[in-house]
Coordinates of C-alpha atoms in Angstrom, one line a residue:
M1 CA -11.3 6.2 -52.1
K2 CA -13.1 7.0 -48.8
C3 CA -16.4 6.1 -50.3
R4 CA -15.1 2.8 -51.6
T5 CA -13.6 2.0 -48.2
M6 CA -16.9 2.8 -46.5
K7 CA -18.8 0.6 -48.9
K8 CA -16.5 -2.3 -48.1
V9 CA -16.9 -1.8 -44.3
L10 CA -20.7 -1.5 -44.6
T11 CA -20.8 -4.7 -46.8
K12 CA -18.7 -6.6 -44.3
S13 CA -20.8 -5.5 -41.4
L14 CA -24.1 -6.5 -43.2
C15 CA -22.6 -10.0 -43.9
M16 CA -21.6 -10.4 -40.3
L17 CA -25.1 -9.4 -39.2
A18 CA -26.7 -11.9 -41.6
V19 CA -24.5 -14.7 -40.2
F20 CA -25.4 -13.8 -36.7
L21 CA -29.1 -13.7 -37.4
L22 CA -28.9 -17.1 -39.1
A23 CA -27.0 -18.6 -36.2
T24 CA -29.5 -17.4 -33.7
A25 CA -32.6 -18.3 -35.7
C26 CA -33.3 -21.5 -33.9
G27 CA -32.2 -22.2 -30.3
K28 CA -31.2 -19.1 -28.4
E29 CA -29.2 -18.6 -25.2
D30 CA -29.1 -15.2 -23.6
D31 CA -27.7 -14.0 -20.3
V32 CA -30.4 -11.3 -19.6
S33 CA -28.8 -10.5 -16.3
Q34 CA -26.1 -8.6 -18.1
T35 CA -28.5 -6.1 -19.6
N36 CA -28.8 -2.7 -18.0
N37 CA -31.8 -1.0 -19.8
N38 CA -34.3 1.0 -17.8
E39 CA -36.9 -1.8 -17.7
D40 CA -34.4 -4.2 -16.1
S41 CA -33.4 -1.6 -13.5
K42 CA -36.9 -1.3 -12.2
T43 CA -38.0 -5.0 -12.2
S44 CA -37.2 -8.4 -10.9
Y45 CA -38.0 -11.4 -13.1
V46 CA -37.0 -14.9 -14.1
Y47 CA -36.2 -16.3 -17.6
L48 CA -35.1 -19.4 -19.5
K49 CA -31.4 -19.4 -20.3
K50 CA -32.3 -21.3 -23.6
Y51 CA -35.5 -20.4 -25.4
G52 CA -37.0 -20.8 -28.9
V53 CA -36.3 -24.1 -30.7
E54 CA -33.6 -26.3 -29.3
I55 CA -32.6 -29.5 -31.1
I56 CA -32.0 -32.4 -28.7
K57 CA -30.4 -35.6 -30.1
V58 CA -31.8 -38.6 -28.3
S59 CA -29.8 -41.8 -28.7
I60 CA -31.6 -45.2 -28.7
Q61 CA -28.4 -46.6 -27.1
K62 CA -29.3 -45.0 -23.8
E63 CA -31.9 -46.2 -21.4
E64 CA -32.7 -42.7 -20.3
F65 CA -32.1 -39.3 -21.8
V66 CA -31.9 -36.2 -19.6
Y67 CA -32.0 -32.6 -20.8
S68 CA -31.1 -30.0 -18.2
L69 CA -33.2 -26.8 -18.4
S70 CA -31.8 -23.7 -16.6
V71 CA -33.9 -20.9 -15.1
F72 CA -32.2 -17.6 -14.2
K73 CA -33.0 -14.5 -12.2
G74 CA -32.8 -11.1 -13.9
G75 CA -33.4 -7.5 -13.3
N76 CA -31.9 -4.9 -10.9
N77 CA -32.9 -6.7 -7.8
T78 CA -32.2 -10.5 -7.8
A79 CA -32.4 -11.0 -4.1
F80 CA -35.9 -12.3 -4.1
E81 CA -37.8 -15.4 -3.3
G82 CA -40.4 -17.1 -5.5
N83 CA -41.8 -20.3 -6.9
V84 CA -41.3 -21.3 -10.6
K85 CA -42.5 -24.3 -12.6
I86 CA -42.2 -25.7 -16.1
S87 CA -45.5 -26.6 -17.8
A88 CA -46.5 -27.9 -21.2
W89 CA -48.3 -25.9 -23.9
T90 CA -51.8 -26.7 -24.8
E91 CA -52.5 -28.2 -28.2
E92 CA -54.3 -24.9 -29.2
E93 CA -51.2 -23.0 -28.4
L94 CA -49.0 -25.2 -30.5
T95 CA -51.5 -25.0 -33.4
A96 CA -51.4 -21.2 -33.2
Y97 CA -47.6 -21.3 -33.1
N98 CA -47.4 -23.5 -36.2
K99 CA -49.8 -21.3 -38.1
N100 CA -47.8 -18.2 -37.2
K101 CA -44.4 -19.7 -37.9
G102 CA -45.4 -21.9 -40.9
T103 CA -44.3 -25.1 -39.1
S104 CA -46.0 -28.4 -38.5
Y105 CA -44.7 -29.5 -35.2
V106 CA -46.4 -32.3 -33.3
S107 CA -46.4 -32.4 -29.5
I108 CA -45.1 -35.5 -27.7
A109 CA -47.7 -36.9 -25.3
S110 CA -47.1 -35.9 -21.7
D111 CA -46.7 -39.5 -20.6
L112 CA -43.6 -39.9 -22.7
Y113 CA -41.5 -37.4 -20.7
S114 CA -41.3 -36.0 -17.3
V115 CA -40.1 -32.7 -15.8
T116 CA -38.5 -32.9 -12.4
P117 CA -39.0 -31.5 -10.0
E118 CA -42.5 -30.2 -10.8
R119 CA -41.8 -26.8 -9.2
Q120 CA -38.9 -25.2 -7.4
T121 CA -38.5 -22.2 -5.1
F122 CA -35.8 -19.6 -5.5
T123 CA -34.1 -18.4 -2.3
K124 CA -32.8 -14.9 -2.1
E125 CA -29.2 -16.1 -2.6
Q126 CA -29.8 -18.4 -5.6
K127 CA -29.2 -17.0 -9.1
S128 CA -30.4 -20.1 -11.1
L129 CA -32.3 -23.3 -10.9
N130 CA -32.2 -26.5 -13.0
F131 CA -35.1 -28.7 -14.2
D132 CA -34.5 -32.1 -15.8
V133 CA -36.6 -33.2 -18.8
K134 CA -36.4 -37.0 -18.9
L135 CA -37.2 -39.2 -21.8
I136 CA -37.1 -43.0 -22.2
P137 CA -35.8 -43.5 -25.8
E138 CA -37.4 -46.9 -26.3
K139 CA -40.9 -45.5 -25.5
L140 CA -40.2 -42.6 -27.8
L141 CA -39.2 -44.9 -30.5
K142 CA -42.6 -46.6 -30.6
V143 CA -44.4 -43.4 -31.1
I144 CA -42.0 -41.8 -33.6
G145 CA -41.8 -45.1 -35.5
E146 CA -45.5 -44.9 -36.3
N147 CA -45.0 -41.6 -38.2
T148 CA -41.4 -41.0 -39.1
K149 CA -42.3 -38.0 -41.3
A150 CA -43.7 -36.0 -38.3
E151 CA -41.6 -33.4 -36.5
Y152 CA -42.0 -34.0 -32.8
V153 CA -41.4 -31.4 -30.1
I154 CA -41.8 -31.0 -26.3
P155 CA -43.3 -27.4 -26.0
L156 CA -42.5 -26.1 -22.5
R157 CA -43.2 -22.8 -20.7
L158 CA -41.7 -21.2 -17.7
E159 CA -44.4 -19.9 -15.3
S160 CA -44.5 -18.3 -11.8
E161 CA -47.3 -16.9 -9.6
D162 CA -44.8 -15.0 -7.4
V163 CA -42.5 -13.2 -9.8
E164 CA -42.6 -11.8 -13.3
V165 CA -41.5 -14.1 -16.2
K166 CA -39.5 -12.2 -18.8
A167 CA -41.5 -11.8 -22.0
N168 CA -40.1 -13.8 -25.0
R169 CA -37.9 -15.7 -22.6
Q170 CA -40.4 -18.1 -21.3
D171 CA -41.0 -20.6 -24.1
L172 CA -38.8 -23.5 -25.2
L173 CA -39.5 -26.1 -27.9
L174 CA -37.3 -29.2 -27.6
Y175 CA -37.1 -30.6 -31.1
I176 CA -36.5 -34.3 -30.9
S177 CA -33.9 -35.8 -33.2
L178 CA -34.0 -39.5 -32.4
E179 CA -30.7 -41.3 -33.2
A180 CA -32.3 -44.7 -33.9
P181 CA -31.7 -47.1 -36.7
M182 CA -34.1 -46.2 -39.5
L183 CA -34.9 -48.7 -42.2
K184 CA -35.7 -47.2 -45.6
F185 CA -36.2 -48.2 -49.2
A186 CA -33.1 -47.7 -51.4
F187 CA -35.5 -46.2 -54.0
Y188 CA -39.1 -45.2 -54.0
E189 CA -40.2 -46.1 -57.5
K190 CA -39.4 -49.2 -59.5
T191 CA -40.5 -50.4 -63.0
V192 CA -41.2 -54.1 -63.4
F193 CA -41.7 -55.8 -66.7
V194 CA -43.4 -59.1 -66.3
Q195 CA -42.4 -61.3 -69.2
E196 CA -42.0 -64.8 -67.6
E197 CA -44.8 -66.7 -65.9
S198 CA -43.1 -66.1 -62.6
T199 CA -41.1 -62.9 -62.5
S200 CA -39.0 -61.9 -59.6
F201 CA -37.6 -58.5 -58.8
N202 CA -35.4 -57.2 -56.0
V203 CA -36.3 -54.5 -53.5
G204 CA -33.3 -52.8 -51.9
T205 CA -33.3 -51.2 -48.4
V206 CA -30.7 -49.2 -46.4
L207 CA -30.3 -48.9 -42.7
N208 CA -29.5 -45.3 -41.6
Y209 CA -28.0 -45.3 -38.2
K210 CA -25.4 -43.1 -36.4
I211 CA -23.6 -43.6 -33.1
D212 CA -22.2 -40.3 -31.7
G213 CA -22.7 -38.8 -35.2
K214 CA -20.8 -41.5 -37.1
A215 CA -22.5 -43.8 -39.6
S216 CA -22.7 -47.4 -38.2
G217 CA -23.9 -50.7 -39.5
S218 CA -26.6 -52.7 -37.8
Q219 CA -26.1 -53.6 -34.2
W220 CA -28.8 -56.3 -34.4
D221 CA -29.7 -59.4 -36.4
F222 CA -33.3 -58.6 -37.4
T223 CA -35.9 -58.9 -40.2
S224 CA -38.6 -56.7 -41.6
E225 CA -41.6 -57.4 -43.8
L226 CA -42.9 -55.8 -47.0
V227 CA -46.6 -55.1 -46.8
V228 CA -49.2 -53.4 -49.0
P229 CA -50.6 -50.4 -47.1
E230 CA -54.2 -50.6 -46.0
N231 CA -54.9 -47.4 -48.0
A232 CA -53.4 -48.8 -51.1
S233 CA -56.4 -47.9 -53.3
E234 CA -56.2 -44.3 -52.1
L235 CA -52.5 -44.2 -52.8
V236 CA -53.0 -45.4 -56.4
T237 CA -55.7 -42.8 -56.9
T238 CA -53.4 -40.0 -55.6
Y239 CA -50.5 -41.3 -57.7
N240 CA -52.6 -41.2 -60.8
Q241 CA -53.8 -37.7 -60.1
S242 CA -50.2 -36.5 -59.5
N243 CA -48.6 -38.2 -62.5
K244 CA -51.6 -38.1 -64.9
T245 CA -51.6 -41.9 -65.3
D246 CA -54.3 -44.5 -65.2
Y247 CA -52.7 -47.4 -63.2
E248 CA -54.8 -50.0 -61.4
L249 CA -54.0 -51.6 -58.1
L250 CA -52.2 -54.9 -58.7
P251 CA -54.6 -57.8 -57.7
S252 CA -53.7 -59.4 -54.4
G253 CA -53.2 -62.8 -55.9
A254 CA -50.7 -61.6 -58.4
Y255 CA -47.8 -61.1 -56.0
D256 CA -46.0 -62.9 -53.2
L257 CA -44.4 -60.9 -50.4
T258 CA -43.4 -63.8 -48.1
E259 CA -39.7 -63.2 -48.2
K260 CA -38.5 -60.8 -45.6
V261 CA -35.7 -58.3 -45.5
H262 CA -32.9 -59.7 -43.4
Y263 CA -30.1 -57.7 -41.7
N264 CA -27.1 -59.3 -40.1
I265 CA -24.9 -57.5 -37.6
N266 CA -22.8 -54.7 -39.3
D267 CA -25.0 -54.7 -42.5
T268 CA -25.9 -51.3 -43.9
K269 CA -28.1 -52.5 -46.7
A270 CA -30.1 -55.6 -47.7
E271 CA -32.5 -56.8 -50.4
T272 CA -35.6 -58.9 -50.6
T273 CA -37.4 -60.5 -53.5
V274 CA -41.0 -60.0 -54.7
V275 CA -42.5 -62.5 -57.0
I276 CA -45.2 -61.6 -59.6
D277 CA -47.5 -64.2 -61.2
R278 CA -48.0 -63.2 -64.8
N279 CA -51.1 -65.4 -65.2
K280 CA -53.0 -63.3 -62.6
M281 CA -52.5 -60.1 -64.6
E282 CA -54.2 -58.6 -67.6
V283 CA -52.2 -56.7 -70.2
K284 CA -52.5 -53.3 -68.5
Y285 CA -50.5 -51.0 -66.2
Y286 CA -50.6 -51.8 -62.5
L287 CA -49.3 -50.1 -59.4
L288 CA -48.2 -52.0 -56.3
P289 CA -47.5 -49.7 -53.3
L290 CA -45.3 -51.3 -50.6
K291 CA -44.1 -50.2 -47.2
L292 CA -41.7 -51.6 -44.7
S293 CA -43.2 -53.0 -41.5
T294 CA -42.9 -55.1 -38.4
P295 CA -39.1 -55.1 -37.7
S296 CA -38.2 -58.0 -35.4
S297 CA -36.0 -55.7 -33.3
N298 CA -37.9 -53.3 -31.1
V299 CA -35.2 -50.6 -31.5
V300 CA -35.4 -50.4 -35.3
M301 CA -37.8 -48.0 -37.0
C302 CA -39.3 -48.3 -40.4
D303 CA -39.6 -45.3 -42.6
N304 CA -43.1 -44.5 -43.6
G305 CA -42.1 -43.9 -47.3
I306 CA -44.0 -45.8 -49.9
L307 CA -42.3 -47.7 -52.7
Y308 CA -44.4 -47.6 -55.9
C309 CA -43.8 -50.6 -58.1
L310 CA -45.0 -50.0 -61.7
V311 CA -45.9 -53.4 -62.8
S312 CA -47.0 -54.4 -66.3
R313 CA -46.7 -57.1 -68.9
S314 CA -44.4 -54.9 -71.0
Y315 CA -41.4 -55.2 -73.3
N316 CA -38.3 -53.2 -73.9
N317 CA -37.1 -52.0 -77.3
P318 CA -35.3 -53.3 -79.2
I319 CA -37.0 -56.7 -79.3
I320 CA -34.0 -58.0 -81.2
A321 CA -30.7 -56.4 -80.2
F322 CA -28.8 -57.6 -83.2
S323 CA -28.7 -56.0 -86.6
A324 CA -31.5 -57.5 -88.7
P325 CA -32.6 -54.7 -91.0
D326 CA -35.7 -54.5 -93.2
P327 CA -37.6 -57.1 -91.2
T328 CA -40.5 -59.2 -92.6
V329 CA -42.7 -61.3 -90.3
I330 CA -45.2 -64.1 -90.8
H331 CA -47.5 -65.9 -88.3
T332 CA -47.6 -69.6 -89.1
D333 CA -49.9 -72.5 -88.2
D334 CA -47.4 -73.8 -85.6
G335 CA -48.2 -70.7 -83.5
Y336 CA -44.9 -69.0 -84.0
F337 CA -44.0 -65.7 -85.7
Y338 CA -41.0 -66.0 -88.0
L339 CA -38.9 -62.9 -88.8
Y340 CA -36.3 -62.6 -91.6
G341 CA -33.9 -59.7 -92.1
T342 CA -31.3 -58.3 -94.5
E343 CA -28.1 -60.3 -94.3
D344 CA -26.1 -58.3 -91.8
T345 CA -25.9 -62.0 -90.7
R346 CA -24.8 -63.6 -93.9
N347 CA -27.4 -65.7 -95.8
M348 CA -30.4 -63.9 -94.2
P349 CA -31.1 -64.5 -90.5
I350 CA -34.3 -66.1 -89.2
Y351 CA -35.8 -65.5 -85.7
R352 CA -38.8 -67.1 -84.1
S353 CA -41.2 -65.9 -81.4
K354 CA -44.5 -66.9 -79.7
D355 CA -45.4 -63.3 -78.7
M356 CA -43.4 -61.0 -81.0
V357 CA -41.4 -59.9 -77.9
S358 CA -39.0 -62.7 -77.1
W359 CA -37.1 -64.0 -80.1
E360 CA -34.8 -66.9 -80.7
Y361 CA -32.3 -67.2 -83.5
M362 CA -33.1 -70.1 -85.8
G363 CA -30.3 -69.9 -88.4
T364 CA -30.4 -68.5 -91.9
A365 CA -32.6 -68.9 -94.9
F366 CA -29.7 -69.9 -97.1
T367 CA -26.3 -71.5 -96.7
N368 CA -23.2 -70.8 -98.7
E369 CA -24.1 -73.8 -100.8
T370 CA -27.8 -72.8 -101.4
R371 CA -27.3 -69.1 -101.7
P372 CA -28.5 -67.5 -105.0
I373 CA -25.8 -67.3 -107.6
W374 CA -27.5 -65.8 -110.7
E375 CA -25.7 -62.7 -112.1
G376 CA -22.8 -63.3 -109.8
E377 CA -22.2 -62.3 -106.2
H378 CA -24.7 -59.8 -104.7
S379 CA -26.1 -59.0 -101.3
L380 CA -29.4 -60.4 -99.9
W381 CA -31.5 -57.5 -98.8
A382 CA -35.1 -56.7 -97.7
P383 CA -36.7 -60.2 -97.5
E384 CA -40.5 -60.5 -97.9
I385 CA -42.1 -63.8 -96.7
R386 CA -45.5 -65.2 -97.6
H387 CA -47.2 -68.6 -97.5
F388 CA -49.5 -69.7 -100.3
D389 CA -50.1 -72.9 -102.4
G390 CA -48.8 -75.0 -99.5
R391 CA -45.3 -73.5 -99.4
Y392 CA -43.3 -70.6 -98.0
V393 CA -42.3 -68.1 -100.6
L394 CA -39.4 -65.8 -99.8
Y395 CA -38.9 -62.8 -102.0
Y396 CA -35.5 -61.0 -101.7
S397 CA -33.6 -58.1 -103.1
W398 CA -30.5 -59.4 -105.0
A399 CA -28.6 -56.1 -104.7
K400 CA -25.3 -54.4 -105.4
W401 CA -24.6 -51.2 -103.5
G402 CA -24.1 -48.4 -106.1
D403 CA -25.1 -50.6 -109.1
E404 CA -28.7 -49.8 -109.4
W405 CA -29.3 -51.3 -112.8
N406 CA -27.9 -54.6 -111.5
S407 CA -30.1 -54.7 -108.4
N408 CA -33.1 -57.0 -108.8
V409 CA -35.8 -59.0 -107.1
G410 CA -35.5 -62.8 -106.6
V411 CA -37.6 -65.5 -105.0
A412 CA -37.0 -68.8 -103.2
V413 CA -39.4 -71.4 -101.8
S414 CA -39.5 -73.9 -98.9
D415 CA -41.8 -76.3 -97.2
S416 CA -40.7 -74.9 -93.8
P417 CA -40.5 -71.4 -92.5
T418 CA -36.9 -72.2 -91.4
G419 CA -35.9 -73.6 -94.8
P420 CA -33.9 -74.8 -96.5
F421 CA -35.1 -72.3 -99.2
I422 CA -34.5 -73.3 -102.8
D423 CA -33.8 -70.4 -105.1
K424 CA -36.1 -69.9 -108.1
G425 CA -34.2 -67.0 -109.6
C426 CA -35.2 -63.6 -110.8
V427 CA -38.7 -62.2 -110.5
I428 CA -38.1 -58.5 -111.4
D429 CA -35.1 -57.6 -113.5
A430 CA -34.3 -53.8 -113.3
Q431 CA -33.2 -53.6 -116.9
D432 CA -36.1 -55.7 -118.4
M433 CA -38.7 -53.7 -116.4
G434 CA -36.9 -50.4 -117.0
V435 CA -36.9 -49.5 -113.3
Q436 CA -33.6 -48.4 -111.8
N437 CA -32.9 -49.8 -108.3
S438 CA -35.5 -52.6 -108.4
I439 CA -35.3 -53.6 -104.7
D440 CA -37.5 -53.4 -101.6
Q441 CA -40.3 -55.6 -103.0
F442 CA -43.7 -56.1 -101.3
F443 CA -46.1 -58.9 -102.2
Y444 CA -49.9 -58.2 -101.9
E445 CA -52.8 -60.3 -102.9
D446 CA -56.2 -58.6 -103.6
G447 CA -59.2 -59.6 -105.6
G448 CA -57.7 -62.9 -106.6
K449 CA -54.6 -61.2 -108.1
K450 CA -51.0 -61.3 -106.9
Y451 CA -49.3 -57.9 -107.0
M452 CA -45.7 -56.9 -106.5
F453 CA -44.8 -53.4 -105.3
W454 CA -41.2 -52.4 -105.5
G455 CA -38.7 -49.6 -105.9
S456 CA -36.2 -47.4 -104.0
F457 CA -35.8 -43.7 -104.5
R458 CA -36.4 -44.1 -108.3
G459 CA -40.2 -44.3 -108.0
I460 CA -42.5 -47.0 -106.5
Y461 CA -44.0 -49.3 -109.1
V462 CA -46.6 -52.1 -109.1
T463 CA -46.9 -55.1 -111.3
E464 CA -49.0 -58.3 -111.4
L465 CA -47.5 -61.7 -110.8
T466 CA -48.3 -65.1 -112.2
D467 CA -50.6 -67.4 -110.2
D468 CA -47.6 -69.2 -108.6
G469 CA -46.1 -65.8 -107.6
L470 CA -42.7 -66.6 -109.1
R471 CA -42.7 -64.4 -112.2
V472 CA -44.2 -61.2 -113.6
K473 CA -47.4 -61.8 -115.6
M474 CA -46.8 -60.9 -119.2
N475 CA -48.8 -60.2 -122.3
A476 CA -48.4 -62.3 -125.4
D477 CA -45.9 -59.7 -126.7
G478 CA -43.7 -60.1 -123.7
T479 CA -44.7 -56.9 -122.0
P480 CA -46.0 -56.9 -118.4
V481 CA -49.8 -56.9 -118.1
L482 CA -49.4 -54.2 -115.5
K483 CA -46.6 -51.7 -114.8
K484 CA -47.7 -48.6 -113.0
R485 CA -45.8 -45.9 -111.0
I486 CA -47.7 -45.0 -107.9
C487 CA -45.1 -43.0 -105.8
G488 CA -42.4 -40.4 -106.5
N489 CA -38.7 -40.5 -105.8
Y490 CA -38.9 -39.8 -102.1
F491 CA -39.8 -43.4 -101.1
E492 CA -38.6 -47.0 -100.6
A493 CA -39.6 -50.0 -98.5
T494 CA -43.3 -50.1 -99.5
N495 CA -45.9 -51.9 -97.4
I496 CA -49.6 -52.2 -98.1
Y497 CA -52.2 -52.7 -95.3
K498 CA -56.0 -52.8 -95.8
K499 CA -58.2 -51.4 -93.0
G500 CA -61.9 -50.6 -93.6
E501 CA -62.4 -49.1 -97.0
Y502 CA -58.8 -47.9 -97.4
Y503 CA -55.6 -49.4 -98.6
Y504 CA -52.7 -47.8 -96.6
L505 CA -49.3 -47.6 -98.4
F506 CA -46.5 -47.4 -95.8
A507 CA -43.1 -46.4 -97.0
S508 CA -39.8 -44.9 -95.8
I509 CA -38.0 -41.7 -96.7
G510 CA -34.6 -40.3 -95.9
S511 CA -31.3 -42.0 -95.3
C512 CA -31.4 -45.6 -94.0
C513 CA -27.9 -46.4 -93.1
E514 CA -25.9 -43.6 -91.5
G515 CA -26.0 -44.8 -87.9
A516 CA -27.0 -42.2 -85.4
K517 CA -27.3 -39.6 -88.2
S518 CA -29.8 -41.7 -90.2
S519 CA -32.9 -39.7 -91.1
Y520 CA -35.1 -42.6 -92.1
T521 CA -38.8 -41.8 -91.4
T522 CA -41.9 -44.0 -91.9
V523 CA -44.7 -42.3 -93.8
V524 CA -48.1 -43.2 -95.2
G525 CA -50.7 -42.4 -97.8
R526 CA -54.1 -44.0 -98.5
S527 CA -56.4 -45.0 -101.3
K528 CA -59.7 -46.8 -101.9
N529 CA -58.0 -48.7 -104.7
V530 CA -55.0 -50.9 -104.3
L531 CA -53.4 -49.4 -107.4
G532 CA -53.8 -45.8 -106.1
P533 CA -53.8 -42.9 -106.2
Y534 CA -52.4 -42.8 -102.6
L535 CA -53.1 -39.4 -101.0
N536 CA -52.2 -37.6 -97.8
K537 CA -54.7 -35.8 -95.5
T538 CA -55.0 -32.8 -97.8
G539 CA -55.3 -34.8 -101.0
G540 CA -51.6 -34.5 -102.0
D541 CA -50.5 -37.5 -104.1
M542 CA -47.6 -39.7 -103.1
L543 CA -46.8 -39.8 -106.8
Y544 CA -45.7 -36.2 -106.3
D545 CA -43.9 -37.0 -103.0
K546 CA -46.7 -36.1 -100.6
Y547 CA -47.3 -38.1 -97.4
E548 CA -48.2 -38.2 -93.7
V549 CA -45.6 -39.1 -91.0
V550 CA -46.2 -42.3 -89.0
L551 CA -42.8 -42.6 -87.2
K552 CA -39.5 -40.7 -87.0
G553 CA -36.4 -40.5 -84.9
N554 CA -36.0 -38.8 -81.6
S555 CA -33.3 -38.3 -79.0
V556 CA -32.9 -42.0 -78.4
W557 CA -33.6 -43.6 -81.8
A558 CA -32.5 -42.8 -85.3
G559 CA -33.8 -44.0 -88.7
P560 CA -36.9 -45.9 -87.7
G561 CA -38.4 -47.5 -90.9
H562 CA -38.8 -50.3 -93.4
N563 CA -41.6 -51.9 -91.5
S564 CA -42.8 -55.5 -91.9
I565 CA -46.3 -56.4 -92.9
I566 CA -48.5 -55.2 -90.0
Q567 CA -49.4 -57.9 -87.4
V568 CA -52.7 -58.0 -85.4
D569 CA -52.9 -59.5 -81.9
D570 CA -55.8 -61.3 -80.3
D571 CA -57.3 -58.1 -79.0
G572 CA -57.3 -56.6 -82.6
V573 CA -54.4 -54.3 -81.9
E574 CA -52.2 -53.6 -84.9
W575 CA -48.4 -53.8 -84.4
L576 CA -45.5 -52.3 -86.4
I577 CA -42.2 -54.2 -86.6
Y578 CA -39.4 -52.2 -88.1
H579 CA -35.7 -51.4 -87.7
G580 CA -33.8 -48.4 -86.3
Y581 CA -30.6 -47.4 -84.6
K582 CA -30.2 -46.8 -80.9
K583 CA -28.1 -43.6 -81.1
L584 CA -25.8 -44.4 -78.2
E585 CA -25.3 -47.9 -79.5
A586 CA -25.3 -47.3 -83.3
D587 CA -22.4 -49.6 -83.8
N588 CA -24.8 -52.5 -83.1
G589 CA -26.5 -51.8 -86.4
R590 CA -30.2 -51.6 -87.3
V591 CA -31.9 -53.4 -84.5
V592 CA -35.5 -54.6 -84.5
L593 CA -38.2 -52.5 -82.8
L594 CA -41.9 -53.1 -82.0
D595 CA -44.6 -50.5 -81.5
R596 CA -48.4 -50.4 -81.3
L597 CA -50.1 -48.7 -84.2
H598 CA -52.7 -46.1 -83.2
W599 CA -55.4 -44.5 -85.4
T600 CA -56.8 -41.0 -85.5
D601 CA -60.6 -40.6 -85.5
D602 CA -60.5 -39.9 -89.2
G603 CA -58.5 -43.1 -89.9
W604 CA -54.8 -42.2 -90.1
P605 CA -52.2 -44.4 -88.5
Y606 CA -49.4 -43.3 -86.2
V607 CA -47.1 -44.5 -83.5
K608 CA -47.5 -42.7 -80.2
D609 CA -45.4 -39.5 -80.0
L610 CA -44.4 -40.3 -83.7
A611 CA -41.3 -42.0 -82.3
P612 CA -40.1 -45.4 -81.2
S613 CA -41.0 -46.3 -77.6
V614 CA -38.5 -47.4 -75.0
S615 CA -41.1 -49.8 -73.6
S616 CA -44.8 -50.6 -73.9
L617 CA -47.5 -53.1 -73.1
I618 CA -47.0 -56.5 -74.9
P619 CA -49.2 -57.7 -77.7
V620 CA -52.0 -60.0 -76.4
F621 CA -52.0 -63.6 -77.6
R622 CA -54.1 -66.1 -75.8

């Protein structure tokens, strides 16, 4: 028990000692005259009552600030006379102090303060003397406002030619805490997607100001400007090095900073607007560094912090925030892209866009009156749009969930991409072709022949179509001229793309439709023949369920797949349009996403990070 009690006492004593040391780590105040050691009994000396680092709060509300500095006598004999003075440290002395203490203090210029009187004389009777350190806050504001990140001090030293100065009690650093209104950015990084010809974004600011320690609103009606720093190019270089990016400085003609930040009396925050001219930008990533400057009130300081605006002609995923699964896209002579999707919107939704980023709803491919009716009521899934022979040809899956032998491929035609589409009936009948779950068709024309690829988790097959593309091409005996299985049972949602000497077969594996739990994944194989075999990197055949991954889910997105025919922009960049679930908004259904298709050096396609992007640079169309 005694040992345990002693441990408690010792622990408590150590804690009290730690608190004491912490409390005395900065400014110190000692009454050395009360000490009675042998050294003090033999000497007479002078010392500063406060020494070390002393924080002084200088209010901009006052015309003059005065700090009273006390000098005391000490030792056994204090009945002496002598001159004392307060002098400033040299820059070399402050540099040495900073190096020793690990600080970075900056000395206030001597013309910004005064010590009065310059020197004083102790009489035998006097025990202490006072010196006044005087500051003009408004003058101080101008200096500190030029570098608000610096830590300013007035380094002072007690000196005497007549009497000893107590060692370690002769130096005082007055650390200046200026209580002035400080204008700062509300944030120091902002992402700006420029999609309109003239894109505006807000820049928020806050005014930090205290009166007698309490937060206060502005006492002035004033404005401040946004400017690009003179060293903007250097700032961009430093930012790129720190963040491993490759931004360029936004060209000066691409932005307008004429609107100022305006504060009314009592305001604590305010915004201004920056305008970006899209036509003065290329499709690349830019950086626009901004700082606050030139407040119209001479008592307001602007923080030196830099706001980095990350500016680009970019888009956010999803590009269509409504459920439009299994998208198919065509670029038409009128300059528009038209997108069609599975009928989560009844009768098959149609969207239109000039840039594949901003889409407008155009209606549906069918109406209740023109909707296909063969073999009774089904669902319209997985459209595939083409244009040949002067008309738009829309293939569709006429499907019944769970009835795979009664799920087939149909076709409709129209003179316009927005319809009305006139149904032409069945193209591929599951029972006639002997292929269970005959859906997810894909049309491909090669070497003067029209092919139809189709199938869903019961093998992927290919057949040849008639010249008008409306029926399967048959032999005289009524059998198809071509029916070939090219993929195993892992796959659905086939898509063929030719690049160089290879045909690339894109497909989807996994579960398509389980919301945030969907495991849909986009995969690929390639062949030098449109009819296969389609192989992975190591020669594994898709017929035996081998593949390479192009795109899969991540922490944000689930089930990315069933991509449209690949689109190419005016810079030759290939783009993948596909559907997926946003995990936190899975109830919105399978929304439409867009991503750039990259290629490895040995010719394999992939999406960056093998996952849907949140945002990216837009496709280029001139």
